[in-house]
Amino acid sequence: MRINFIMESVLPVLLILPLMLLLLKDKSQVKMIVLFTVIFILYQLILKAPKEFVALQVIKGQWNWTGKLLGILFGLLIYTVLKNKLKPFDFLRFKQDSKAFSKTIWAAVLMVCSSFFSYFDSPKELDWETLFYQLSMPGLDEEIMFRAILLGLLLISLKDKIKIGKWSLGNPGVLIIGILFGLVHALHFKSTIEFEIYVFICTFLSGYIWSWITVESKSILLPVISHNLTNFLQNLLRMVK
């Protein structure tokens, strides 16, 4: 149903909107949050449209190849338009911050290693399309949008740290992108609203860690590589067991 398609595109960002407004650096940054919200909703609509409207599918298959490619192109277009605005948080680059290289490499390796737990999930039939898709599409599409663009906008507009008394809970932008990433994967509209708590926890943690790696390394290179490898291995291990 069309209403489900729209609600899945809008609700995740509406749920985190109060938190973003609460953590603004100052009132002048409200326009950045509006921009963030509009970009996210447009991205979700573009990403999901080929699944909803079959006539839009340029590449046929069991996976949303067309939506992912459109998402990548949309992300690159938005990045090109906002490149100057995103400075000093321009993460769409190969160069890594040498000071953080060791710890970000280890974090990326640990993310890939976490995929080995999927061996204990239920087995799957060997499917080459699935393997190629997971090795190529999700990391490019999601890291460009979530880490290079949306995270950059939050780093500009939100406070540098969340503090409760003397306790620091870290960077709010990293936390919020983790939450949004989890909601996108776990919240679904069918005949009823469905929320998969296990999926949310796993994707929230993944989104948080990839956001942290991006901020520390000042690049989405490691998140893209580890994201695709993690997705690939999660599927491959279930196919060969």
Short mmCIF file of C-alpha atoms in Angstrom, two decimals:
data_model
loop_
_atom_site.label_atom_id
_atom_site.label_comp_id
_atom_site.label_asym_id
_atom_site.label_seq_id
_atom_site.Cartn_x
_atom_site.Cartn_y
_atom_site.Cartn_z
CA MET A 1 0.00 0.00 0.00
CA ARG A 2 1.20 3.51 -0.85
CA ILE A 3 0.61 4.80 2.70
CA ASN A 4 3.01 2.16 4.09
CA PHE A 5 5.68 3.22 1.59
CA ILE A 6 5.34 6.84 2.71
CA MET A 7 5.18 6.08 6.43
CA GLU A 8 8.33 3.93 6.31
CA SER A 9 10.11 6.85 4.65
CA VAL A 10 8.93 9.51 7.10
CA LEU A 11 8.44 7.98 10.55
CA PRO A 12 12.08 7.10 11.44
CA VAL A 13 13.25 10.70 11.15
CA LEU A 14 10.14 12.05 12.89
CA LEU A 15 10.88 9.80 15.88
CA ILE A 16 14.35 11.28 16.35
CA LEU A 17 13.37 14.86 15.50
CA PRO A 18 12.65 15.89 19.13
CA LEU A 19 16.05 14.57 20.22
CA MET A 20 17.83 16.50 17.47
CA LEU A 21 16.04 19.73 18.40
CA LEU A 22 16.86 19.17 22.07
CA LEU A 23 20.59 18.84 21.31
CA LEU A 24 20.99 21.81 18.94
CA LYS A 25 24.02 24.06 19.42
CA ASP A 26 21.73 27.06 19.08
CA LYS A 27 18.44 28.07 17.46
CA SER A 28 20.16 29.17 14.25
CA GLN A 29 20.81 25.47 13.49
CA VAL A 30 17.10 24.62 13.15
CA LYS A 31 17.39 25.11 9.38
CA MET A 32 20.10 22.43 9.27
CA ILE A 33 17.76 19.97 10.97
CA VAL A 34 15.03 20.84 8.47
CA LEU A 35 17.54 20.19 5.67
CA PHE A 36 18.55 16.90 7.32
CA THR A 37 14.90 15.82 7.54
CA VAL A 38 14.07 16.70 3.94
CA ILE A 39 17.17 14.94 2.58
CA PHE A 40 16.44 11.80 4.59
CA ILE A 41 12.80 11.59 3.48
CA LEU A 42 13.66 12.19 -0.19
CA TYR A 43 16.41 9.58 0.02
CA GLN A 44 14.06 6.99 1.51
CA LEU A 45 11.37 7.67 -1.10
CA ILE A 46 13.91 7.37 -3.94
CA LEU A 47 15.40 4.21 -2.43
CA LYS A 48 12.05 2.47 -1.94
CA ALA A 49 10.27 3.69 -5.10
CA PRO A 50 11.49 0.88 -7.43
CA LYS A 51 10.18 -1.72 -4.97
CA GLU A 52 6.82 0.03 -4.79
CA PHE A 53 6.53 0.85 -8.50
CA VAL A 54 7.83 -2.08 -10.54
CA ALA A 55 7.90 -0.03 -13.75
CA LEU A 56 10.82 1.95 -12.28
CA GLN A 57 13.04 -1.12 -11.99
CA VAL A 58 15.86 -0.78 -14.51
CA ILE A 59 17.69 -3.82 -13.14
CA LYS A 60 15.49 -6.84 -12.47
CA GLY A 61 16.30 -9.17 -9.62
CA GLN A 62 15.30 -10.27 -6.17
CA TRP A 63 17.17 -7.34 -4.60
CA ASN A 64 16.55 -3.62 -4.94
CA TRP A 65 19.44 -2.90 -7.33
CA THR A 66 17.72 0.05 -8.97
CA GLY A 67 16.80 1.66 -5.65
CA LYS A 68 20.33 1.30 -4.32
CA LEU A 69 21.89 2.77 -7.46
CA LEU A 70 19.43 5.68 -7.36
CA GLY A 71 20.26 6.13 -3.66
CA ILE A 72 23.99 6.29 -4.45
CA LEU A 73 23.43 8.81 -7.26
CA PHE A 74 21.16 10.92 -5.04
CA GLY A 75 23.74 10.82 -2.25
CA LEU A 76 26.53 11.93 -4.59
CA LEU A 77 24.34 14.73 -5.95
CA ILE A 78 23.50 15.99 -2.45
CA TYR A 79 27.16 15.75 -1.43
CA THR A 80 28.22 17.81 -4.46
CA VAL A 81 25.66 20.50 -3.60
CA LEU A 82 26.53 20.55 0.13
CA LYS A 83 30.29 19.95 -0.06
CA ASN A 84 31.26 23.43 1.12
CA LYS A 85 28.59 23.43 3.83
CA LEU A 86 29.81 20.08 5.20
CA LYS A 87 33.34 21.35 5.89
CA PRO A 88 35.16 20.60 8.18
CA PHE A 89 33.23 17.30 8.20
CA ASP A 90 33.94 16.30 4.60
CA PHE A 91 34.15 12.51 4.97
CA LEU A 92 33.82 11.46 1.33
CA ARG A 93 37.54 10.95 0.80
CA PHE A 94 40.19 8.20 0.82
CA LYS A 95 42.70 9.87 3.12
CA GLN A 96 42.58 8.62 6.72
CA ASP A 97 43.49 10.50 9.88
CA SER A 98 46.87 8.97 10.72
CA LYS A 99 46.45 9.63 14.46
CA ALA A 100 43.37 7.40 14.63
CA PHE A 101 44.39 4.85 12.00
CA SER A 102 45.23 2.00 14.36
CA LYS A 103 42.06 2.12 16.46
CA THR A 104 39.76 2.63 13.48
CA ILE A 105 41.32 -0.32 11.63
CA TRP A 106 40.77 -2.51 14.69
CA ALA A 107 37.17 -1.34 15.01
CA ALA A 108 36.53 -2.10 11.33
CA VAL A 109 38.13 -5.56 11.67
CA LEU A 110 36.00 -6.32 14.73
CA MET A 111 32.88 -5.37 12.78
CA VAL A 112 33.81 -7.81 10.03
CA CYS A 113 34.63 -10.52 12.60
CA SER A 114 31.19 -10.07 14.19
CA SER A 115 29.68 -11.51 11.01
CA PHE A 116 30.96 -14.96 11.98
CA PHE A 117 28.15 -15.23 14.55
CA SER A 118 25.75 -15.55 11.61
CA TYR A 119 27.11 -19.08 11.08
CA PHE A 120 24.83 -20.13 13.93
CA ASP A 121 21.73 -18.71 12.20
CA SER A 122 19.47 -20.86 10.04
CA PRO A 123 21.09 -22.02 6.77
CA LYS A 124 20.36 -20.40 3.39
CA GLU A 125 20.55 -21.64 -0.19
CA LEU A 126 23.62 -20.54 -2.13
CA ASP A 127 22.61 -17.44 -4.09
CA TRP A 128 25.20 -15.59 -6.17
CA GLU A 129 23.00 -12.55 -6.72
CA THR A 130 22.63 -12.08 -2.96
CA LEU A 131 26.37 -12.39 -2.40
CA PHE A 132 27.27 -9.92 -5.15
CA TYR A 133 24.61 -7.47 -4.00
CA GLN A 134 25.73 -7.57 -0.36
CA LEU A 135 29.38 -7.18 -1.37
CA SER A 136 28.70 -4.10 -3.48
CA MET A 137 25.55 -2.11 -2.73
CA PRO A 138 24.73 -1.57 0.99
CA GLY A 139 28.08 -0.13 2.05
CA LEU A 140 28.25 2.38 -0.79
CA ASP A 141 24.65 3.51 -0.58
CA GLU A 142 24.24 3.68 3.19
CA GLU A 143 27.67 5.03 4.09
CA ILE A 144 27.45 7.87 1.57
CA MET A 145 24.06 8.94 2.88
CA PHE A 146 24.19 8.12 6.60
CA ARG A 147 27.84 8.80 7.36
CA ALA A 148 29.10 11.24 4.68
CA ILE A 149 26.00 13.46 4.53
CA LEU A 150 23.56 13.02 7.43
CA LEU A 151 26.25 12.56 10.08
CA GLY A 152 28.12 15.57 8.72
CA LEU A 153 25.01 17.75 9.02
CA LEU A 154 24.51 16.67 12.64
CA LEU A 155 28.13 17.32 13.56
CA ILE A 156 27.66 20.87 12.31
CA SER A 157 24.33 21.54 14.01
CA LEU A 158 24.39 19.60 17.31
CA LYS A 159 26.37 20.01 20.51
CA ASP A 160 29.77 18.33 20.60
CA LYS A 161 28.93 16.10 23.56
CA ILE A 162 25.97 14.87 25.57
CA LYS A 163 26.52 15.49 29.27
CA ILE A 164 24.46 14.33 32.22
CA GLY A 165 26.02 15.96 35.24
CA LYS A 166 29.70 15.03 35.15
CA TRP A 167 29.09 12.11 32.81
CA SER A 168 29.75 12.41 29.08
CA LEU A 169 27.77 10.16 26.72
CA GLY A 170 29.84 11.05 23.69
CA ASN A 171 28.94 12.73 20.43
CA PRO A 172 25.16 13.14 19.92
CA GLY A 173 25.50 13.01 16.13
CA VAL A 174 27.07 9.55 16.30
CA LEU A 175 24.35 8.36 18.68
CA ILE A 176 21.46 9.75 16.64
CA ILE A 177 22.73 8.31 13.35
CA GLY A 178 23.03 4.94 15.11
CA ILE A 179 19.41 5.20 16.27
CA LEU A 180 18.18 6.31 12.84
CA PHE A 181 20.10 3.48 11.15
CA GLY A 182 18.48 1.00 13.52
CA LEU A 183 14.97 2.39 12.95
CA VAL A 184 15.34 2.23 9.16
CA HIS A 185 16.13 -1.48 9.34
CA ALA A 186 13.76 -2.49 12.14
CA LEU A 187 10.59 -0.44 11.59
CA HIS A 188 8.14 -1.74 8.96
CA PHE A 189 4.59 -0.99 7.89
CA LYS A 190 2.49 -3.84 6.54
CA SER A 191 -1.02 -4.58 7.76
CA THR A 192 0.24 -3.33 11.13
CA ILE A 193 3.32 -1.52 12.43
CA GLU A 194 6.14 -4.01 12.99
CA PHE A 195 9.25 -3.32 15.08
CA GLU A 196 11.99 -5.95 15.19
CA ILE A 197 13.87 -5.27 18.42
CA TYR A 198 16.73 -7.70 17.68
CA VAL A 199 17.29 -6.14 14.26
CA PHE A 200 17.19 -2.68 15.84
CA ILE A 201 19.83 -3.53 18.44
CA CYS A 202 22.19 -5.07 15.87
CA THR A 203 21.83 -2.28 13.31
CA PHE A 204 21.93 0.46 15.95
CA LEU A 205 25.27 -0.88 17.20
CA SER A 206 26.58 -1.25 13.65
CA GLY A 207 25.43 2.25 12.73
CA TYR A 208 26.97 3.69 15.89
CA ILE A 209 30.34 1.99 15.32
CA TRP A 210 30.54 2.93 11.63
CA SER A 211 29.66 6.52 12.57
CA TRP A 212 32.38 6.53 15.23
CA ILE A 213 34.93 5.15 12.74
CA THR A 214 33.93 7.87 10.27
CA VAL A 215 34.40 10.67 12.79
CA GLU A 216 37.73 9.31 14.04
CA SER A 217 39.20 8.47 10.63
CA LYS A 218 37.60 11.50 8.92
CA SER A 219 36.63 9.23 6.02
CA ILE A 220 33.90 6.74 5.08
CA LEU A 221 36.43 4.42 3.40
CA LEU A 222 36.74 1.94 6.29
CA PRO A 223 32.98 1.93 6.99
CA VAL A 224 32.22 1.22 3.31
CA ILE A 225 34.69 -1.68 3.15
CA SER A 226 33.78 -3.23 6.51
CA HIS A 227 30.04 -2.73 5.89
CA ASN A 228 30.10 -4.61 2.58
CA LEU A 229 32.39 -7.35 3.90
CA THR A 230 30.22 -7.82 6.99
CA ASN A 231 27.02 -8.14 4.94
CA PHE A 232 28.73 -10.48 2.48
CA LEU A 233 30.12 -12.80 5.16
CA GLN A 234 26.85 -12.84 7.12
CA ASN A 235 25.17 -14.31 4.05
CA LEU A 236 28.03 -16.50 2.80
CA LEU A 237 28.49 -18.27 6.14
CA ARG A 238 24.82 -19.22 6.25
CA MET A 239 25.01 -20.55 2.69
CA VAL A 240 28.05 -22.81 3.14
CA LYS A 241 27.27 -24.34 6.55
#
